[in-house]
mmCIF file of C-alpha atoms in Angstrom:
data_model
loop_
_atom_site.group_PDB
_atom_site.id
_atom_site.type_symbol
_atom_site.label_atom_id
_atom_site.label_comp_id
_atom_site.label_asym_id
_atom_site.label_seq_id
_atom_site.Cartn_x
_atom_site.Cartn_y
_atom_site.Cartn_z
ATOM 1 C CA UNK M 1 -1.268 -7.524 6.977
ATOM 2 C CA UNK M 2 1.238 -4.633 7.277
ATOM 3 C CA UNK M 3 3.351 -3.661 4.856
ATOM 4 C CA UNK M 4 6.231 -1.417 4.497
ATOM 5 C CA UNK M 5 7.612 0.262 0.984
ATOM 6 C CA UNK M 6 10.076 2.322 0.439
ATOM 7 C CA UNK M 7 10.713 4.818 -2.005
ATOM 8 C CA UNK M 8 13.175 7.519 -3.406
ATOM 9 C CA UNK M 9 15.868 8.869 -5.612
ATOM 10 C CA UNK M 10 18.392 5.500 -6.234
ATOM 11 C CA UNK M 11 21.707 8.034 -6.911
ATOM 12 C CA UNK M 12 22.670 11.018 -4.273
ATOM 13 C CA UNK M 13 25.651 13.076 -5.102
ATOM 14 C CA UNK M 14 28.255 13.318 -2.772
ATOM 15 C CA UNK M 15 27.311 16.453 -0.241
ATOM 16 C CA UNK M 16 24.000 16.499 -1.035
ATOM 17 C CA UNK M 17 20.912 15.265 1.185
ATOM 18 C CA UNK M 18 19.425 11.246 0.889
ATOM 19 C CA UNK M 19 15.775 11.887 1.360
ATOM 20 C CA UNK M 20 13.331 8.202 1.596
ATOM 21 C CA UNK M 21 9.985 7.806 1.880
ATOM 22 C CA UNK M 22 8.352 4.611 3.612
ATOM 23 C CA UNK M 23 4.911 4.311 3.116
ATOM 24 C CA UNK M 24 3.009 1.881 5.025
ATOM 25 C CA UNK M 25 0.478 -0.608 4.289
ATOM 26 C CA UNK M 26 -2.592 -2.116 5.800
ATOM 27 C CA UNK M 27 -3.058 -0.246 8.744
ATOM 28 C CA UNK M 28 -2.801 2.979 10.389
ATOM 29 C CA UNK M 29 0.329 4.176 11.151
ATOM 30 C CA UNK M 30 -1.061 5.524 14.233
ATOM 31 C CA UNK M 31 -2.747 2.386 15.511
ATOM 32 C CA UNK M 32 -1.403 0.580 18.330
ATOM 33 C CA UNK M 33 1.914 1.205 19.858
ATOM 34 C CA UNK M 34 4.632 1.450 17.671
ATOM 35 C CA UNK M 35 8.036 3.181 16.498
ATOM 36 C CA UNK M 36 9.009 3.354 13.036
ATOM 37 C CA UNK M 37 12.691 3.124 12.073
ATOM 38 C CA UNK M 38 15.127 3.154 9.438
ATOM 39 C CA UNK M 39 18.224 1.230 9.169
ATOM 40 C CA UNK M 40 20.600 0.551 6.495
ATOM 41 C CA UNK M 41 23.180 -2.441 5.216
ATOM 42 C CA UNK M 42 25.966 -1.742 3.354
ATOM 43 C CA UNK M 43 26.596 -4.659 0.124
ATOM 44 C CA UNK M 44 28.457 -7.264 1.786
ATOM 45 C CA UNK M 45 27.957 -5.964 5.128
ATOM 46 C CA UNK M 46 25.910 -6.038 8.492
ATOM 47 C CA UNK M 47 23.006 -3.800 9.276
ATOM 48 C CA UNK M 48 23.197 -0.634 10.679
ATOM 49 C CA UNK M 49 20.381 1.184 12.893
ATOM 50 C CA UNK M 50 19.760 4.733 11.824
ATOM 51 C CA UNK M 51 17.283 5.299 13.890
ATOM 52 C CA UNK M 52 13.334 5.536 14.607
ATOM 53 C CA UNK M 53 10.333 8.018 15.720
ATOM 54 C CA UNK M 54 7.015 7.075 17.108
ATOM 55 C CA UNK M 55 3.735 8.557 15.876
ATOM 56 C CA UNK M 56 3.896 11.220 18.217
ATOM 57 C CA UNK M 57 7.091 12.634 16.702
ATOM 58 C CA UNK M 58 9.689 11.577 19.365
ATOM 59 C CA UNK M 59 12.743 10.256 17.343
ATOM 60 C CA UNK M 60 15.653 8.188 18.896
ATOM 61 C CA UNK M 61 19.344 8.116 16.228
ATOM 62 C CA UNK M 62 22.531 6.610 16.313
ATOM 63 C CA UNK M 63 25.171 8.639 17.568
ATOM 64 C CA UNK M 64 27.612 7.620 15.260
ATOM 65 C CA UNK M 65 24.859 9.940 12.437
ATOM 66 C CA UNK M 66 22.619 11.957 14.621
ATOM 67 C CA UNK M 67 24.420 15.330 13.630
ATOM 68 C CA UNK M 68 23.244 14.314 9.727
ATOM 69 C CA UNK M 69 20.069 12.113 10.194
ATOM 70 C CA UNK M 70 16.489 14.031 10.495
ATOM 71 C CA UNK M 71 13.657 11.365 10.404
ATOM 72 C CA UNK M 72 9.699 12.689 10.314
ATOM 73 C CA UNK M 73 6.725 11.285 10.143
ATOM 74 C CA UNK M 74 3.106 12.219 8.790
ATOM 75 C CA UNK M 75 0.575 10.659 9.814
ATOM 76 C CA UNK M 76 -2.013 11.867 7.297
ATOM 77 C CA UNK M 77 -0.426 10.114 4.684
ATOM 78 C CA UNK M 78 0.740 7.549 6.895
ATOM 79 C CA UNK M 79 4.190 7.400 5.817
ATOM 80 C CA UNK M 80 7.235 8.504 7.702
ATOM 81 C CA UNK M 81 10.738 9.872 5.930
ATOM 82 C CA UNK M 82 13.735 9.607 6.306
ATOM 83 C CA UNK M 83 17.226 12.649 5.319
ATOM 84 C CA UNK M 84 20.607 11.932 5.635
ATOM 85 C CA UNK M 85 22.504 15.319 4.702
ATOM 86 C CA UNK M 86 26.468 15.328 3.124
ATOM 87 C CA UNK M 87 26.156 12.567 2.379
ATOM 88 C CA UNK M 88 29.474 10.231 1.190
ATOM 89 C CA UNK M 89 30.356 7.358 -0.663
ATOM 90 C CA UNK M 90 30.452 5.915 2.891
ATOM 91 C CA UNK M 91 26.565 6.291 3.013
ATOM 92 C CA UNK M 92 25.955 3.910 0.099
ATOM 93 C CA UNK M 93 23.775 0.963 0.578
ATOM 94 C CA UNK M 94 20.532 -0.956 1.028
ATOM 95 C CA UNK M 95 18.479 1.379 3.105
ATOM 96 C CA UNK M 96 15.091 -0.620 4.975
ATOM 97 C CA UNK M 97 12.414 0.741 6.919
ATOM 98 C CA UNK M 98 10.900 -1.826 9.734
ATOM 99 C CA UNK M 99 7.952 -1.322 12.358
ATOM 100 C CA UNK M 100 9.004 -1.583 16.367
ATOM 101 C CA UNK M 101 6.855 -3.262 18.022
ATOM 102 C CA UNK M 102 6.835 -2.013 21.527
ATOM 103 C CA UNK M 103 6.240 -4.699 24.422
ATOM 104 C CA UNK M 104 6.028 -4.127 28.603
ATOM 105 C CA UNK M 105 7.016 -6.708 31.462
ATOM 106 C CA UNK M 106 6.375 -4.491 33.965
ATOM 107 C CA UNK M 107 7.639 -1.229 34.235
ATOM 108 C CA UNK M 108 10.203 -2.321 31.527
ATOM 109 C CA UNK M 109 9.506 -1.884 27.988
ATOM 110 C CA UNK M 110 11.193 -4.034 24.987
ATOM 111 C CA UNK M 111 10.882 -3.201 21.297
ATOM 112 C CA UNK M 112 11.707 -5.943 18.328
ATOM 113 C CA UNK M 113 11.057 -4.937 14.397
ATOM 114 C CA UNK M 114 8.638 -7.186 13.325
ATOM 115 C CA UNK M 115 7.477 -5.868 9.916
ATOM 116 C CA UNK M 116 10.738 -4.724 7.103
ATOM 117 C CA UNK M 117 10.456 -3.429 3.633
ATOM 118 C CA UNK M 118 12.123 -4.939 1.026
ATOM 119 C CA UNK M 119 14.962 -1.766 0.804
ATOM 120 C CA UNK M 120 16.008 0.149 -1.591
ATOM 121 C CA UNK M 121 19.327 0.520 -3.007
ATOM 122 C CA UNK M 122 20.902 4.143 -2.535
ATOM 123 C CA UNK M 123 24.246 5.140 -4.175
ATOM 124 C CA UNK M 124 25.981 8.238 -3.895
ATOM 125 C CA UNK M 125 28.330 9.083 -6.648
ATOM 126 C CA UNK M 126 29.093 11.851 -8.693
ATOM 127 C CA UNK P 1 29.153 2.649 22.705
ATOM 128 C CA UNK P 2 27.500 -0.260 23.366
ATOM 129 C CA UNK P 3 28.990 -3.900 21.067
ATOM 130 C CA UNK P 4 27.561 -6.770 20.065
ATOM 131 C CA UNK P 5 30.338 -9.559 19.149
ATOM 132 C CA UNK P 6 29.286 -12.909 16.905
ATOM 133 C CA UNK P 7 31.464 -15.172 15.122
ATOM 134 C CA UNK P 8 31.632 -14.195 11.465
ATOM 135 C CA UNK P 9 30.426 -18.071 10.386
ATOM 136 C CA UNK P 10 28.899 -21.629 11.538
ATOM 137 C CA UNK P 11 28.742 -24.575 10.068
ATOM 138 C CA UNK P 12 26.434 -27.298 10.717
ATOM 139 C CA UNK P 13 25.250 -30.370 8.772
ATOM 140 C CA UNK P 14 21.738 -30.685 7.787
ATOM 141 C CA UNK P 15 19.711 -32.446 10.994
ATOM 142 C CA UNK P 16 21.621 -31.255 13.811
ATOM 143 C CA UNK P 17 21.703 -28.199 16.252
ATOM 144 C CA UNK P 18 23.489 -24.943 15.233
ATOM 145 C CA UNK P 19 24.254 -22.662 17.932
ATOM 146 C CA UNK P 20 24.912 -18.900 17.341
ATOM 147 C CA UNK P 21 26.305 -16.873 20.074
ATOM 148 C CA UNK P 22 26.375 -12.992 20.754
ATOM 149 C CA UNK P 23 28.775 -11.576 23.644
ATOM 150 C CA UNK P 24 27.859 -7.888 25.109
ATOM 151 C CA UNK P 25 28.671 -6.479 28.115
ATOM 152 C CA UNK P 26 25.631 -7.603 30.719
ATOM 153 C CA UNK P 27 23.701 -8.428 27.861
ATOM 154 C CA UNK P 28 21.517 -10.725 29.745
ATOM 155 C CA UNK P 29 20.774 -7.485 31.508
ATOM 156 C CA UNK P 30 19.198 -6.619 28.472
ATOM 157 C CA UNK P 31 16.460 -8.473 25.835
ATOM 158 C CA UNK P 32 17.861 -9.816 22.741
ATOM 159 C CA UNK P 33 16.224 -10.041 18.953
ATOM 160 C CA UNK P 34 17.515 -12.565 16.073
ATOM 161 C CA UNK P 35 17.074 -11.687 12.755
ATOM 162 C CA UNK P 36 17.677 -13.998 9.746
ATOM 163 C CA UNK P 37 18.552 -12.655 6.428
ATOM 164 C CA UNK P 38 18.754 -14.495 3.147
ATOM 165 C CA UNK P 39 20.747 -13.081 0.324
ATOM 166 C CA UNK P 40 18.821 -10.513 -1.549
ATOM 167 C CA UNK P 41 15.963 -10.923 1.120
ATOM 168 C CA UNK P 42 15.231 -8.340 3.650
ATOM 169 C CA UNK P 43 15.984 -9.262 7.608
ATOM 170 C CA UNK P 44 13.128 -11.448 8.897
ATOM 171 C CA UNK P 45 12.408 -11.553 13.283
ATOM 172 C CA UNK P 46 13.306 -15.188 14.196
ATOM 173 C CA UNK P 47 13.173 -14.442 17.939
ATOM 174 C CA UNK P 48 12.121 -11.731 20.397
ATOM 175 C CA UNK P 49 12.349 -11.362 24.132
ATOM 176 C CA UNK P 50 15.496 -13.135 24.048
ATOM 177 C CA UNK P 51 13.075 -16.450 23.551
ATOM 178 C CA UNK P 52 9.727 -15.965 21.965
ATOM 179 C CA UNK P 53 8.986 -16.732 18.164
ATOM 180 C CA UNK P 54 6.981 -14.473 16.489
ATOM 181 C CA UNK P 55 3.827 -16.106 14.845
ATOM 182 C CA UNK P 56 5.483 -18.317 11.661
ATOM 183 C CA UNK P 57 9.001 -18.843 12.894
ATOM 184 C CA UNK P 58 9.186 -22.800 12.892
ATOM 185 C CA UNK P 59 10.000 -24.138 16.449
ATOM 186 C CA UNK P 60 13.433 -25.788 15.826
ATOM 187 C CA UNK P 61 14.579 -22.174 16.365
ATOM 188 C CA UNK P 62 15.041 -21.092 20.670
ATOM 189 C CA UNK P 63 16.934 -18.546 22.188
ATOM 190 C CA UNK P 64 18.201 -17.532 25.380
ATOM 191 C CA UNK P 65 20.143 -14.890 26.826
ATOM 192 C CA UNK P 66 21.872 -15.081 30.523
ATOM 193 C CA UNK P 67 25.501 -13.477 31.777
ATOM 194 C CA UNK P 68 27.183 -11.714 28.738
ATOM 195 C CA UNK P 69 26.014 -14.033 26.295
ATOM 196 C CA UNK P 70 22.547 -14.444 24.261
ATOM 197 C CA UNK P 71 22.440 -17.954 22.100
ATOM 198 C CA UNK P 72 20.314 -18.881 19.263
ATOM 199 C CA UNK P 73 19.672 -22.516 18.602
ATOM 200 C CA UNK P 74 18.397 -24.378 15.235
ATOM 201 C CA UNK P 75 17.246 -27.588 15.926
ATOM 202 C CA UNK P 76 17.073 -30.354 13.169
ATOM 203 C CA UNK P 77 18.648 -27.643 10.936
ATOM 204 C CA UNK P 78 17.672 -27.788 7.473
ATOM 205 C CA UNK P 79 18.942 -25.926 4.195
ATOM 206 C CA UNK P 80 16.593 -23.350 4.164
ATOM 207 C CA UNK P 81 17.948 -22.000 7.539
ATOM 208 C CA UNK P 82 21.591 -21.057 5.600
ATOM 209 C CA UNK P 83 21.700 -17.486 5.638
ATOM 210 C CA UNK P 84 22.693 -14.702 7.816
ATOM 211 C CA UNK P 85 21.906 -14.479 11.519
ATOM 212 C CA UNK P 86 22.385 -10.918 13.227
ATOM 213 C CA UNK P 87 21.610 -10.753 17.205
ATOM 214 C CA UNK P 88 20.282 -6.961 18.178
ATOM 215 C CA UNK P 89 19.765 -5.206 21.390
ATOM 216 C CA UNK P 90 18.796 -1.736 22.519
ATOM 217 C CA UNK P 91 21.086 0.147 24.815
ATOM 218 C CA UNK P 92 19.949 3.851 25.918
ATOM 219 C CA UNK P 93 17.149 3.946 23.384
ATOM 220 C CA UNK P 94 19.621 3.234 20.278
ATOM 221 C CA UNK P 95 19.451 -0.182 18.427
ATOM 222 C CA UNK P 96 22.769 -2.036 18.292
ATOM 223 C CA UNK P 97 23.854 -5.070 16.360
ATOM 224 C CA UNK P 98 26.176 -7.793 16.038
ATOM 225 C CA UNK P 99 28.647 -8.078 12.933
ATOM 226 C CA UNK P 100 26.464 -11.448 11.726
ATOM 227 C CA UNK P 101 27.045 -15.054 11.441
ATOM 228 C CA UNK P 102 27.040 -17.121 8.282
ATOM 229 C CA UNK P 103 25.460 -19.876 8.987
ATOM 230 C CA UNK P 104 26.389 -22.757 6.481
ATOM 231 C CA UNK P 105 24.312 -26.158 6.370
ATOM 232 C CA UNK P 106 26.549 -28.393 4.620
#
């Protein structure tokens, strides 16, 4: 069973760079055809997609952080990472990493995140 | 950018069918996800394809998606189905969600 943990520093100060590990579980991060993303949920809020890079290193972001959001992966330790540079108050929350499942009806192809960790709480403060 | 609009709560009493809607320009264009979240708990895929459950999800949960709008329905709610509902869709290989739905069994 696949399983997804993150990890990394719980306070950022303001400017500075958010940098989380996931680390996953149970299989191979390069078995099978996935994409790995990170998303995040501010307290009391909805969730927001960061964004998400398959095993061969192509990464997809939201536009809305793309010019602050750099997310990696190595396969060797089969984790993948995420940094979120100058970073605000605005940037606090629960941050989760999930496993895309990619699926084809044709020539189209669907994804759905199947597999979440259980998120960790970042807060940026001074 | 692409937006996903669904009413900020439901209410339902415990037995009957709670529908949760999601609006989006030509979404049935598009496939939709459900994801439930309980408080403190991390999201967990109710529904995929616009109407497959994933292995586990009990079958009093359906979904379908036509037009602009995607629906999820909860048969024969029950208690353990209060929590937050959140309907996703990609759109030009970015993932975008709705605000969420409370749904209250009451």
């Amino acid at each position: 069973q696949v399983q997804l943990q993150e990890s990394g520093p719980g306070l950022v100060k303001p400017s500075q760079t958010l940098s989380l590990t996931c680390t996953v579980s149970g299989a191979s991060i390069s078995s099978g055809t996935y994409y790995w993303s990170w998303l995040r949920q501010p307290a009391g809020k909805g969730l927001e997609w960061i964004g998400r890079i398959s095993t061969s290193g192509s990464t997809n972001y939201n536009p809305s952080l793309k010019s602050r959001v750099t997310i990696s992966v190595d396969t060797s330790k089969n984790q993948f990472s995420l940094k979120l540079s100058s970073v605000t108050a605005a940037d606090t929350a629960v941050y989760y990493c999930a496993r895309s499942t990619v699926g084809a009806n044709g020539s189209y192809y669907y994804y759905y995140m199947d597999v979440w960790g259980k998120g960790t709480t970042v807060t940026v403060s001074s | 950018s692409y937006e996903l609009t669904q009413p900020p709560s439901v209410s339902v009493s415990p037995g009957q069918t709670a529908s949760i809607t999601c609006s989006g320009d030509e979404l049935g264009d598009k496939y939709a996800c459900w994801y439930q979240q309980t408080p403190g708990q991390s999201p967990v895929l109710v529904i995929y394809q616009d109407s497959k459950r994933p292995s586990g999800i009990p079958e009093r949960f359906s979904g379908s998606n036509s037009g602009n709008t995607a629906t999820l329905t909860i048969s024969g709610t029950q208690a353990m189905d209060e929590g937050d509902y959140y309907c996703q869709a990609w759109d030009s290989s970015t993932a975008v969600f709705g605000g969420g739905t409370k749904l209250t069994v009451l």
